[in-house]
Coordinates of C-alpha atoms and ligand atoms in Angstrom, one line a residue:
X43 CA 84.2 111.4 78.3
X44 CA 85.8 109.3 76.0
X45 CA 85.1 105.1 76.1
X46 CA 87.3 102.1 74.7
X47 CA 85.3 99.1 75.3
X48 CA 87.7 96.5 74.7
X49 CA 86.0 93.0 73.9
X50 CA 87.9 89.5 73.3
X51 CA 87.1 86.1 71.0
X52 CA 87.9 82.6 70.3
X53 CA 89.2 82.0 73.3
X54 CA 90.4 83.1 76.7
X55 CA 94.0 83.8 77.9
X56 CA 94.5 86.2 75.2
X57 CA 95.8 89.0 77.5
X58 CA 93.0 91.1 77.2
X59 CA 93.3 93.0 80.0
X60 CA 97.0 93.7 79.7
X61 CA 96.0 95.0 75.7
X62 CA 93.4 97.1 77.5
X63 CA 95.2 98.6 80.4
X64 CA 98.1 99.5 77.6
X65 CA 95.6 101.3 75.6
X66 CA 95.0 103.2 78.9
X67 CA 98.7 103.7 79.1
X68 CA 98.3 105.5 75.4
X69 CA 95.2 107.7 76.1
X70 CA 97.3 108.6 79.4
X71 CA 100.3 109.8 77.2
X72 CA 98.1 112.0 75.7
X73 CA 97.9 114.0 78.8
X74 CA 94.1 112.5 79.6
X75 CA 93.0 111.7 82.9
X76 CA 92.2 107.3 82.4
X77 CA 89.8 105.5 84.7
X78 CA 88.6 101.9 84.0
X79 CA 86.0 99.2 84.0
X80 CA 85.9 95.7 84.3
X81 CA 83.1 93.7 83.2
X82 CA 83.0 90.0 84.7
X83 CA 79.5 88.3 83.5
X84 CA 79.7 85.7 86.3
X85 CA 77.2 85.5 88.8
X86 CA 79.4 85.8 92.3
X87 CA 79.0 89.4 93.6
X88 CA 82.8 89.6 93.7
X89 CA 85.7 87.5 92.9
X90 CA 86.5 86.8 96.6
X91 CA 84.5 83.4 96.9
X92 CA 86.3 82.1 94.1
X93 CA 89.4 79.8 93.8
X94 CA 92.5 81.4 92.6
X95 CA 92.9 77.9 90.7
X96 CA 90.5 79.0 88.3
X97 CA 90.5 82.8 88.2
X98 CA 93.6 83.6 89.3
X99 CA 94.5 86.1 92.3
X100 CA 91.6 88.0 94.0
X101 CA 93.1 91.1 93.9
X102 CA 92.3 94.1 97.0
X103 CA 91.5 97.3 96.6
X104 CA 91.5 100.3 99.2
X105 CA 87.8 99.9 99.6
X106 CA 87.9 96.0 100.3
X107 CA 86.5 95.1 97.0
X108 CA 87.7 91.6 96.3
X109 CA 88.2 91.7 92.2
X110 CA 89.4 90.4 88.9
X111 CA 92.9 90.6 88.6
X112 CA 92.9 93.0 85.7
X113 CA 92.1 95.9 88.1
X114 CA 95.6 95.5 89.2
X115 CA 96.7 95.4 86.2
X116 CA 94.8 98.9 84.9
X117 CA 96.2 100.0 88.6
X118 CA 99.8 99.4 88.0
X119 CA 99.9 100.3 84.5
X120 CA 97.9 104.0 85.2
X121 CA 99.1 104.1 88.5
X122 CA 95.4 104.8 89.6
X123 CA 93.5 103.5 92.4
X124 CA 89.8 102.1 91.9
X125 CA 87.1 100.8 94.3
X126 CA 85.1 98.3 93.6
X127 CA 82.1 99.4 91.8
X128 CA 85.0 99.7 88.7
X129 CA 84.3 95.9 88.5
X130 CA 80.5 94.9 87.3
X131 CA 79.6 91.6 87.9
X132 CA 75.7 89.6 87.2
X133 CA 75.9 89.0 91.1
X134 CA 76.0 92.8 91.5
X135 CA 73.7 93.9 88.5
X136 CA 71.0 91.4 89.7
X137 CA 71.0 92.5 93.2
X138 CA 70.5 95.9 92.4
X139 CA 67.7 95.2 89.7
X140 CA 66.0 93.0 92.2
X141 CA 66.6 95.3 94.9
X142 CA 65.0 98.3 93.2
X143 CA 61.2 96.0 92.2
X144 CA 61.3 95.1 95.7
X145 CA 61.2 98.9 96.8
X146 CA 58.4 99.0 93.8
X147 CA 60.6 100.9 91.3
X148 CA 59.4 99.4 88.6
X149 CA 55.4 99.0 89.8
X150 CA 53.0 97.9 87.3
X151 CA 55.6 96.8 84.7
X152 CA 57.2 93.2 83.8
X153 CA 60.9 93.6 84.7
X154 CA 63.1 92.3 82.4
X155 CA 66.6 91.5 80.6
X156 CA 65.9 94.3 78.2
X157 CA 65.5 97.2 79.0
X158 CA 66.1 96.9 82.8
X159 CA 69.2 94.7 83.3
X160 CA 70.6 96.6 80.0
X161 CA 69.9 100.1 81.4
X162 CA 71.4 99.4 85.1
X163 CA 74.8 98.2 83.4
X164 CA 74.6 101.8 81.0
X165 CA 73.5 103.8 84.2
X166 CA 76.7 101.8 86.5
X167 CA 79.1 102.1 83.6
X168 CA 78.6 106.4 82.8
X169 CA 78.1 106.8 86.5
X170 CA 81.3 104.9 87.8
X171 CA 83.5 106.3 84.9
X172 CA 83.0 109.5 86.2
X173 CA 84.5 109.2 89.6
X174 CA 88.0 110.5 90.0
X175 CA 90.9 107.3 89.7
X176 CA 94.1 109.0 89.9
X177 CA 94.2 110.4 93.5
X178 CA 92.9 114.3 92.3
X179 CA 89.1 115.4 92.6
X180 CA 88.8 115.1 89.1
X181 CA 86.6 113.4 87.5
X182 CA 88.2 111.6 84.5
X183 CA 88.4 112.3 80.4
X184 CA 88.5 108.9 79.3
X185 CA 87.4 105.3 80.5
X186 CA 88.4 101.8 79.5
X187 CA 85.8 99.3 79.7
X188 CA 86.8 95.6 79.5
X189 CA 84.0 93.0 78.9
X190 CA 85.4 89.7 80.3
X191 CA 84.8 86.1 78.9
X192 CA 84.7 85.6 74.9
X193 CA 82.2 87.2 72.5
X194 CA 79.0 84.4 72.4
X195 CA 79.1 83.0 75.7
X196 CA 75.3 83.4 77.4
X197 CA 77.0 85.2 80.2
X198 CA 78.1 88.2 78.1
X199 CA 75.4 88.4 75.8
X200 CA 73.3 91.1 78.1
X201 CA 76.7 93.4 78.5
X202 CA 76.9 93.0 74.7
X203 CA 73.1 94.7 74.1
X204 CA 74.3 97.0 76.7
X205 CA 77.2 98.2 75.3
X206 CA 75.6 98.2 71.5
X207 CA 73.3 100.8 73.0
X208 CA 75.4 102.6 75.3
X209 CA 77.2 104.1 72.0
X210 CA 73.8 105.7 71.1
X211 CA 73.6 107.0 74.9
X212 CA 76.6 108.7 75.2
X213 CA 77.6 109.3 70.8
X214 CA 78.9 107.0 68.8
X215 CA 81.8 109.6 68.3
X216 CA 82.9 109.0 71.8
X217 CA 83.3 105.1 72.1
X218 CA 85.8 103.3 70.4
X219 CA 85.3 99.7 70.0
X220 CA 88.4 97.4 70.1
X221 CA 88.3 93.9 69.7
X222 CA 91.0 91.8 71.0
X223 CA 91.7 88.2 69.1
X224 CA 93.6 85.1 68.3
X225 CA 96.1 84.5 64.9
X226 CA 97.3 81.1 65.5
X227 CA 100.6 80.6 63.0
X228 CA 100.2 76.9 61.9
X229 CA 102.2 74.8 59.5
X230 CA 105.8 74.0 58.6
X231 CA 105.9 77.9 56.9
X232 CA 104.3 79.4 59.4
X233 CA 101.1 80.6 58.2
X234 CA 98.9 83.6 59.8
X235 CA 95.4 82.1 60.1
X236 CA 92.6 84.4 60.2
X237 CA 89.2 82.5 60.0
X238 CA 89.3 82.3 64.0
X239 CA 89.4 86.3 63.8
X240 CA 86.8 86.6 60.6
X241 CA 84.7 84.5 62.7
X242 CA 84.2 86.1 65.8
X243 CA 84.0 89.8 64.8
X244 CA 81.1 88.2 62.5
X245 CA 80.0 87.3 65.8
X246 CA 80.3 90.5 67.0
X247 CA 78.7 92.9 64.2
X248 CA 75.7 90.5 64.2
X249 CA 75.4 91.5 68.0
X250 CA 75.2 95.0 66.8
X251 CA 78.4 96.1 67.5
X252 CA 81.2 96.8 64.9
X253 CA 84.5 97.0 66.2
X254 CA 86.7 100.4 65.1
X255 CA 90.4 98.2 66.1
X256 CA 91.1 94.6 65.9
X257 CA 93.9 93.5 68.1
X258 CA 95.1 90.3 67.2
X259 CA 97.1 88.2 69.7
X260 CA 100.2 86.2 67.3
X261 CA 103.6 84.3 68.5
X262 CA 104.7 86.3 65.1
X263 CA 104.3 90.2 64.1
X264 CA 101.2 90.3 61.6
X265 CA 102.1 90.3 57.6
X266 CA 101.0 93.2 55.7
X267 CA 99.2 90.0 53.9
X268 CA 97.2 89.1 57.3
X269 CA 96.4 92.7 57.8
X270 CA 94.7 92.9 54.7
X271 CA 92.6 89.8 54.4
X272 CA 91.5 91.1 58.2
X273 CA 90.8 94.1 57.0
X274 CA 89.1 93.2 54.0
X275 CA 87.3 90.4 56.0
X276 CA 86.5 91.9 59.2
X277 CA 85.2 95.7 58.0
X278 CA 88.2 97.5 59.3
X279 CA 90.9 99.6 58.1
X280 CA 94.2 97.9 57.2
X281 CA 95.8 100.5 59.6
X282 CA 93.8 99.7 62.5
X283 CA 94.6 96.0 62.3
X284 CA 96.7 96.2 65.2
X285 CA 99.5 93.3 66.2
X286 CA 100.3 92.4 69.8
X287 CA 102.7 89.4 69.0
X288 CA 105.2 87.7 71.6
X289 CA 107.8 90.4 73.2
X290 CA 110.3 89.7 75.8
X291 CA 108.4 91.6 78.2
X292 CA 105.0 94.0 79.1
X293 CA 106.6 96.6 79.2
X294 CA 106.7 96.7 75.0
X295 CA 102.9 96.5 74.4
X296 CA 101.9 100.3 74.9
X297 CA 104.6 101.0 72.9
X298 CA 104.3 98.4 69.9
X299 CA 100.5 99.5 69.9
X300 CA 102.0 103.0 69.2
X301 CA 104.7 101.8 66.9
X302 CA 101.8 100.6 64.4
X303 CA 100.1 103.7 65.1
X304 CA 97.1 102.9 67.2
X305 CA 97.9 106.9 68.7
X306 CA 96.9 108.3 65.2
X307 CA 93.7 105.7 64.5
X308 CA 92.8 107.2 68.3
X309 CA 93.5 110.7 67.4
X310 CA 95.8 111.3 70.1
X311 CA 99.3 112.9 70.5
X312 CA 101.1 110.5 72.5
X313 CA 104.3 112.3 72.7
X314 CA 102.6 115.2 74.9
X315 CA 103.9 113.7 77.8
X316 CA 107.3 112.0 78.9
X317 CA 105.2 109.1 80.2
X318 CA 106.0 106.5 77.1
X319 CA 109.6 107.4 76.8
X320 CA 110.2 106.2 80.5
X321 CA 107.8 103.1 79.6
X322 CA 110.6 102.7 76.4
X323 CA 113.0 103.4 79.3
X324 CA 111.9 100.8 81.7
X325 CA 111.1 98.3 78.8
X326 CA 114.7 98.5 77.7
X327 CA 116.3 98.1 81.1
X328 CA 114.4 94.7 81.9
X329 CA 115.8 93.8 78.5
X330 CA 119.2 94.2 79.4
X331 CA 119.5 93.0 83.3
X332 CA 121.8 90.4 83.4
X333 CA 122.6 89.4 87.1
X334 CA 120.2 87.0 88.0
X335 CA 118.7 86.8 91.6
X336 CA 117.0 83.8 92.9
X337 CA 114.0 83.9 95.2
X338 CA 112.0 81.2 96.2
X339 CA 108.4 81.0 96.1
X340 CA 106.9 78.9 98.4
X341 CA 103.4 78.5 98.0
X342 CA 100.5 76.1 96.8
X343 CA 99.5 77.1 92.8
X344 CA 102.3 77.2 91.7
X345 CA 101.7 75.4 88.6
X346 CA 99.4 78.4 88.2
X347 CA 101.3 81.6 88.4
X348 CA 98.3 83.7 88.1
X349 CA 97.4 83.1 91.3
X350 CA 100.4 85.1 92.4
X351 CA 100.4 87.5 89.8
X352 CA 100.3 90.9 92.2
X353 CA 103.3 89.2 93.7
X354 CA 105.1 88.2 91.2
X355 CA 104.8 91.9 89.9
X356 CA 105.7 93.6 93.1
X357 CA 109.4 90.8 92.8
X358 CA 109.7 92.5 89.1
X359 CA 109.3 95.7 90.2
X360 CA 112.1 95.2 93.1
X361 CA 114.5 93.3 91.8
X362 CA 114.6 96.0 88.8
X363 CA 115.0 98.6 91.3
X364 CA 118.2 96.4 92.5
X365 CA 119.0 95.9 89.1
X366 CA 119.2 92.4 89.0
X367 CA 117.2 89.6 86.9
X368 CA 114.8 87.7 88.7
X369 CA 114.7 84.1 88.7
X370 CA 111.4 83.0 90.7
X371 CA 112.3 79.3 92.3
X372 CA 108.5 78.0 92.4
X373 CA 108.4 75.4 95.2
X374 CA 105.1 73.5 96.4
X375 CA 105.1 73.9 100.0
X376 CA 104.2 70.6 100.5
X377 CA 107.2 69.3 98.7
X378 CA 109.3 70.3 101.7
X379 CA 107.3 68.0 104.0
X380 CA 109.3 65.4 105.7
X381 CA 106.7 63.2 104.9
X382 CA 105.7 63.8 101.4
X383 CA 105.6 60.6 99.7
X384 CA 107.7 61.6 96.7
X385 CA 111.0 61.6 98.1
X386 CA 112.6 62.9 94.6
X387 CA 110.5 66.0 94.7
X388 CA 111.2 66.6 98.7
X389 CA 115.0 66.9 97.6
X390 CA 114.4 68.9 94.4
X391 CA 112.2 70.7 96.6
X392 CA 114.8 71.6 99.2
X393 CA 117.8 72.2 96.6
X394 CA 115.8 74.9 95.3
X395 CA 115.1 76.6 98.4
X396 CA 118.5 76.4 99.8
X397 CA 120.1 78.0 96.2
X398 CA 118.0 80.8 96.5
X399 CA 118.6 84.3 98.1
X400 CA 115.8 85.0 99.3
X401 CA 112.3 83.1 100.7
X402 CA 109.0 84.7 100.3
X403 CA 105.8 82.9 101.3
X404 CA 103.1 84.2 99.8
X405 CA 99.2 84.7 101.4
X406 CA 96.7 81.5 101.4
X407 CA 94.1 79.9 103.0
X408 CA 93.4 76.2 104.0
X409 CA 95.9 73.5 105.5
X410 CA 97.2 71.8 102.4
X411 CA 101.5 73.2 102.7
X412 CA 101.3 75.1 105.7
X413 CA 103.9 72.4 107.6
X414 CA 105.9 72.8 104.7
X415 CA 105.8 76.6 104.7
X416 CA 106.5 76.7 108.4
X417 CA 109.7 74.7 107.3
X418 CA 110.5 77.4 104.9
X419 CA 110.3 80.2 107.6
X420 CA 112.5 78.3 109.9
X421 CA 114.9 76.9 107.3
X422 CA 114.9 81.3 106.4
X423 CA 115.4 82.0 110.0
X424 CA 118.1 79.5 111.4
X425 CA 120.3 80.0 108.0
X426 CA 119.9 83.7 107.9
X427 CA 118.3 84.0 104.8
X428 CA 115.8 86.9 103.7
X429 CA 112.9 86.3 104.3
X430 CA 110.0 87.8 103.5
X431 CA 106.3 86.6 104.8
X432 CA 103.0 88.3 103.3
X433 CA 99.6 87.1 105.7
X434 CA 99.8 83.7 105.8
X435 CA 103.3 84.1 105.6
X436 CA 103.5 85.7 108.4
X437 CA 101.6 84.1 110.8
X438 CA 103.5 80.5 109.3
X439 CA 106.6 82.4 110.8
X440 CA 105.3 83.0 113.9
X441 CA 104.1 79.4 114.5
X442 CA 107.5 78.6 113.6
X443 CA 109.0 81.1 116.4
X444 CA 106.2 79.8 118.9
X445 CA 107.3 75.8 118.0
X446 CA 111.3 76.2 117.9
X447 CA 112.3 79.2 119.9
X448 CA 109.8 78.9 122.6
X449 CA 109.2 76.0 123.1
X450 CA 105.3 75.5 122.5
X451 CA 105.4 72.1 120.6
X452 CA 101.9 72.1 119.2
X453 CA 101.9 75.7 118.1
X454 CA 99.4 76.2 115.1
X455 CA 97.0 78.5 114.2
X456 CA 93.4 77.8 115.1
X457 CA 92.3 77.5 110.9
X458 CA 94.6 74.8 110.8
X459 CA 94.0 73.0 114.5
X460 CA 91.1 74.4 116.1
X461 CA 92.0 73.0 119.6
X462 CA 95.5 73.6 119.6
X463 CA 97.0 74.3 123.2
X464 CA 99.2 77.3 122.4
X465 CA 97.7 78.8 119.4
X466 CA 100.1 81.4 118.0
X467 CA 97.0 82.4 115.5
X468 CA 93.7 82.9 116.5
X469 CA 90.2 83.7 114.4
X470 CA 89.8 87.3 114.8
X471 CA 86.8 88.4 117.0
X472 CA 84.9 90.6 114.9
X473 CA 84.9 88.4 111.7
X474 CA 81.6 86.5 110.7
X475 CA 81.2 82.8 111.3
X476 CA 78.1 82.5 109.3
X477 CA 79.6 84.1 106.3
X478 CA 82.2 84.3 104.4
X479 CA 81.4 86.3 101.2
X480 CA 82.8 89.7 101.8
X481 CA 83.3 89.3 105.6
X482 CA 87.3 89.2 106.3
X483 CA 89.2 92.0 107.2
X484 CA 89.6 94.1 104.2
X485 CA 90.8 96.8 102.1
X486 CA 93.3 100.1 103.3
X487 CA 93.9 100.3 106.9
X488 CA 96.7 101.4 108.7
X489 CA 99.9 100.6 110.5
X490 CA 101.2 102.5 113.7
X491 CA 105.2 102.1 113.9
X492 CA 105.9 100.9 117.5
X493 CA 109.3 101.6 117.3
X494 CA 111.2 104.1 115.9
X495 CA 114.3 102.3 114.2
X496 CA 114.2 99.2 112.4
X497 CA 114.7 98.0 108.5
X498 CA 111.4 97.9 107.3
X499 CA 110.5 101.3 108.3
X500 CA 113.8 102.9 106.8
X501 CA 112.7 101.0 103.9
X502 CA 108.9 102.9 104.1
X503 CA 110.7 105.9 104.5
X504 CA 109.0 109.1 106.7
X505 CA 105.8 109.2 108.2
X506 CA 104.3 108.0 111.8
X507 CA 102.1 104.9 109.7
X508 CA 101.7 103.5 106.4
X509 CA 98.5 102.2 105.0
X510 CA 98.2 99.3 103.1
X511 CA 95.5 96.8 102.2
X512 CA 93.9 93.5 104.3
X513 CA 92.6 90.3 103.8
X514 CA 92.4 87.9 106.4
X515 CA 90.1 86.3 109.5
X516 CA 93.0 85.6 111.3
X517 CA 95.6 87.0 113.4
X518 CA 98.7 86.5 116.1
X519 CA 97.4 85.6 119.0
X520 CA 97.3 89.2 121.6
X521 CA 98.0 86.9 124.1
X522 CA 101.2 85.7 123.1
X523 CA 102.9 88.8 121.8
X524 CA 104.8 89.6 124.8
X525 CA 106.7 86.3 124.8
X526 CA 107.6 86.0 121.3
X527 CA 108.8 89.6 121.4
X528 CA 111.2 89.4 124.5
X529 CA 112.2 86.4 122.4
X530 CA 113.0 88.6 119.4
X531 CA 110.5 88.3 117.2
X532 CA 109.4 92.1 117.2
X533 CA 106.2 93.5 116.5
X534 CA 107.1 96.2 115.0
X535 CA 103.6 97.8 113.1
X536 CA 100.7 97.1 115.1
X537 CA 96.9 98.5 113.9
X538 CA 95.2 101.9 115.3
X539 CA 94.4 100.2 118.8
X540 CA 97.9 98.9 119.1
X541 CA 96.7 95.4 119.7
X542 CA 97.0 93.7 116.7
X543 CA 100.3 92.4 114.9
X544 CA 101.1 93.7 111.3
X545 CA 104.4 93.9 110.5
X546 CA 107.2 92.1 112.5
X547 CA 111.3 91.9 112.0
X548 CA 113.4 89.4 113.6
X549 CA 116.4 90.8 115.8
X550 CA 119.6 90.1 114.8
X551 CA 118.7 88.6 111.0
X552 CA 119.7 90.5 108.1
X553 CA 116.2 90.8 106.6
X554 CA 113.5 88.7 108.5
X555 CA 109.9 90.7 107.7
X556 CA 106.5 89.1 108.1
X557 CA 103.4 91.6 107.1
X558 CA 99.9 90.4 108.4
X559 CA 98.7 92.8 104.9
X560 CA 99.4 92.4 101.3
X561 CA 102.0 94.9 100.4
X562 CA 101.4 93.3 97.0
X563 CA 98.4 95.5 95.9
X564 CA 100.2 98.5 95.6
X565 CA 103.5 98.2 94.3
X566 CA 104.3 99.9 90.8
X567 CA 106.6 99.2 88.1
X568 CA 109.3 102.6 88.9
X569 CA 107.7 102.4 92.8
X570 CA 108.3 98.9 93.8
X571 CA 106.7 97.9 97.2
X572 CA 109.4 98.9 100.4
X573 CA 108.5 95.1 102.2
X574 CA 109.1 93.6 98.0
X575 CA 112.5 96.6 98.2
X576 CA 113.7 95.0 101.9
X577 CA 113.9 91.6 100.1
X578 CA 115.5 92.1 97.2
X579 CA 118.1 94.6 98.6
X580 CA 119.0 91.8 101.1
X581 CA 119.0 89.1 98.6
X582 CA 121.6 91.4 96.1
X583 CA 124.0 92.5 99.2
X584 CA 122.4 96.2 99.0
X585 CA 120.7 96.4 102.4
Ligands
LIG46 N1 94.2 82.3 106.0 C1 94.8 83.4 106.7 C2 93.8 84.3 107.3 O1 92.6 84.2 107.0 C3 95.7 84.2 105.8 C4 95.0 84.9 104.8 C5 95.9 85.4 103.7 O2 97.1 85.0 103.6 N2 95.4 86.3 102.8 O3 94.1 85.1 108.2

């Protein structure tokens, strides 16, 4: 097993995780098999009690772990599928530590940072690494491992000893220690700084751990100049001073890491398989789309795209399938209220929407924008627009239908108005009231087609279900199905017991697709995401 533990500096927001998972994209090239880690140093257990505002998108995986975003980034770019022991966090760490002198593990001795936290992170990394990623039974030759946070901050300092040993646990001939970093260019002549890089990797090597790549992060490809003086400064070879400097889009970074030969520093023959000439192919054809498609996104962070990001993928993925350029028309739900006090932005707000081609409401939780989303889904509905609604977005469409088709004024669902009349969404029976780490209904279930034609199972092609992954306490209310169905509004995926709603499509509308999961998850660039497909075909004409 082969390691790349992939460490950042000076500051956050440096794309870390994309560098890492395109280092995967390398060591896959090669012809390995490429699992991967991610270290978060926060205390949560997982990233599903925390606030997309701040971290970003809680991303799914099959087995319901709630994670860091970057596992959906190492599971689009390696088209693998990981669970969610691949991300580490304190929360997780602790409670098995803890766990373990409670059972008297440990008797007799003083448990501590060093060596017990330190050797359960080595034991979790080697074990997890080893577990097949990429759908076969075996297990994997080589394993990213991304530390999150910046090099010096408390949090990271026990992964840090961790890691420093781990290189003597498994050979130092089998990790490769990357370290990704800032060169800000500053001044009328645009100079390369480096002391912000010189700094932290002096950070680094007095934790113990020299890094074998620097990756710096620049608006402008390095000079051979900058190169050196890292090199000279940092205790690296000029040749493995790697840039990763503003391109048009993601696509590029595997391969500008190979263009400065990061394949030959790594000892790997990146040409044994096609798989980076179709990443040149697909990085070229993003480059050159020219007609432009409009969708509108109507959700709540959207001065924080990151909190969309699997979503905003899955669009990329589709509207390149379609061929078309994709304009994303971000619109705060609320904006559309009737009522919002800013009447500027309600018109702005609605101009947007109605030059679009297409409306997607995205998942969410809370009340703030869900009137205005429910006048998104009807605006969709009554002007034939495509339309398509992921979780909350679905069940916003179906209070709609309840409201305005059949008649039940004070439609809502019960997280927004607990003692609404006719609620069209109800809190799902078997979910905890008590708790809500970890409690929703999550990860890969499945989805029974209930009937045999309609446009989003042409779209999902063969096969009596599809399975695809969860995350929500709520869902249409059982009770009501039968009238919003005769009313057109057809269920047409229901779960294994045929009770609960998943998927519906409106009669007579040229796309109208609500999906109670998040198709989102696992869409891939070349393999876009049929409910993502069903959208952007309709928006284009192609459907
Ligand atoms: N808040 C809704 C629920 O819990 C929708 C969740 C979501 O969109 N992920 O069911």
């Amino acid at each position: 097993m082969k390691y790349v533990v992939v460490s950042g500096g000076v500051l956050s927001g440096l794309g870390k995780g994309v560098t890492a998972s395109s280092i995967g994209v390398l060591l896959k090239s090669a012809g390995l098999r490429v699992t991967s880690l991610k270290i978060d140093p926060y205390l949560n257990s997982d990233a599903g009690t925390m606030s997309p505002f701040e971290h970003g998108e809680v991303f799914v995986l099959d087995d319901g772990g709630e994670v860091d975003l970057d596992l959906g980034n190492y599971e689009r770019f390696l088209d693998i599928n990981l669970g969610k022991d691949n991300n580490v966090t304190t929360g997780k760490i602790y409670s098995k530590v803890i766990e373990a002198e409670r059972r008297g593990d440990y008797l007799g001795k003083t448990v501590q940072v060093i060596p017990h936290i330190t050797d359960a992170v080595q034991d979790w990394l080697e074990e997890v690494a080893h577990r097949p990623a990429d759908g076969s039974e075996l297990a994997p030759d080589a394993c990213i491992i991304e530390l999150g946070g910046t090099v010096g901050d408390i949090e990271s300092a026990p992964y840090i000893e961790a890691l420093r040993q781990f290189q003597f646990r498994v050979g130092r001939e089998n990790v490769t220690f990357v370290h990704v970093s800032l060169v800000p260019v500053m001044g009328p002549v645009g100079e390369q700084k480096t002391k912000p890089t010189q700094h932290t990797v002096k950070e680094l090597r007095g934790l113990g751990i020299t890094p074998d790549i620097l990756v710096c992060r620049s608006s402008t490809p390095l000079t051979k100049e900058t190169r050196e003086k890292l090199a000279a400064f940092c205790h690296v070879s000029p040749e493995a001073v790697m840039s990763t400097h503003d391109v048009p889009n993601i696509y590029h970074v595997p391969l500008m890491l190979e263009e400065q030969g990061l394949c030959d520093i790594m000892n790997l023959d990146c040409q044994a398989t096609d798989l980076l000439n179709n990443w040149k192919i697909m990085a070229h054809h993003l480059d050159t789309l020219t007609d432009e498609v409009q969708i509108a996104m109507v959700g709540k962070y959207t001065d924080l795209s990151d909190a969309y990001l699997s979503v905003i993928k899955s669009l990329q993925h589709a509207a390149m399938a379609v061929d078309h350029k994709l304009t994303i028309n971000w619109i705060e739900a609320s904006h559309l209220e009737s009522d919002w006090e800013n009447s500027s932005e309600n018109e702005k707000a609605w101009a947007l929407l109605k030059q679009s081609s297409g409306v997607l409401v995205p998942g969410g939780f809370g009340d703030r924008g869900v009137e205005g989303k429910i006048l998104a889904a009807e605006y969709a509905r009554t002007s034939s627009t495509p339309y398509l609604g992921i979780c909350l977005g679905l069940q916003v469409a179906t209070i709609e239908f309840c409201r305005n088709v059949l008649g039940f004024e004070d439609s809502n669902s019960t997280e927004f108005d607990e003692n609404c009349k006719n609620p069209a969404v109800v809190f799902m029976p078997e979910i905890s009231k008590t708790h809500l780490g970890g409690t929703m209904r999550l990860g890969s279930r499945p989805t029974l087609w209930q009937v045999d034609d309609c446009k989003i199972r042409h779209l999902y092609g063969e096969g009596d279900s599809v399975d695809e992954r969860h995350r929500h306490r709520y869902e249409v209310n059982p009770d009501m199905i039968e009238a919003i169905e005769s009313a057109g509004l057809v269920f047409v995926g229901k779960d294994e017991t045929g009770q609960r709603c998943e998927i519906f499509e409106l009669d007579g509308h040229p796309y109208y697709v609500g999906v109670q999961y998040h198709p989102e998850f696992k869409s891939r660039p070349g393999r876009p995401s049929p409910p993502f497909l069903g959208l952007l075909k309709a928006s284009t004409g192609q459907l």
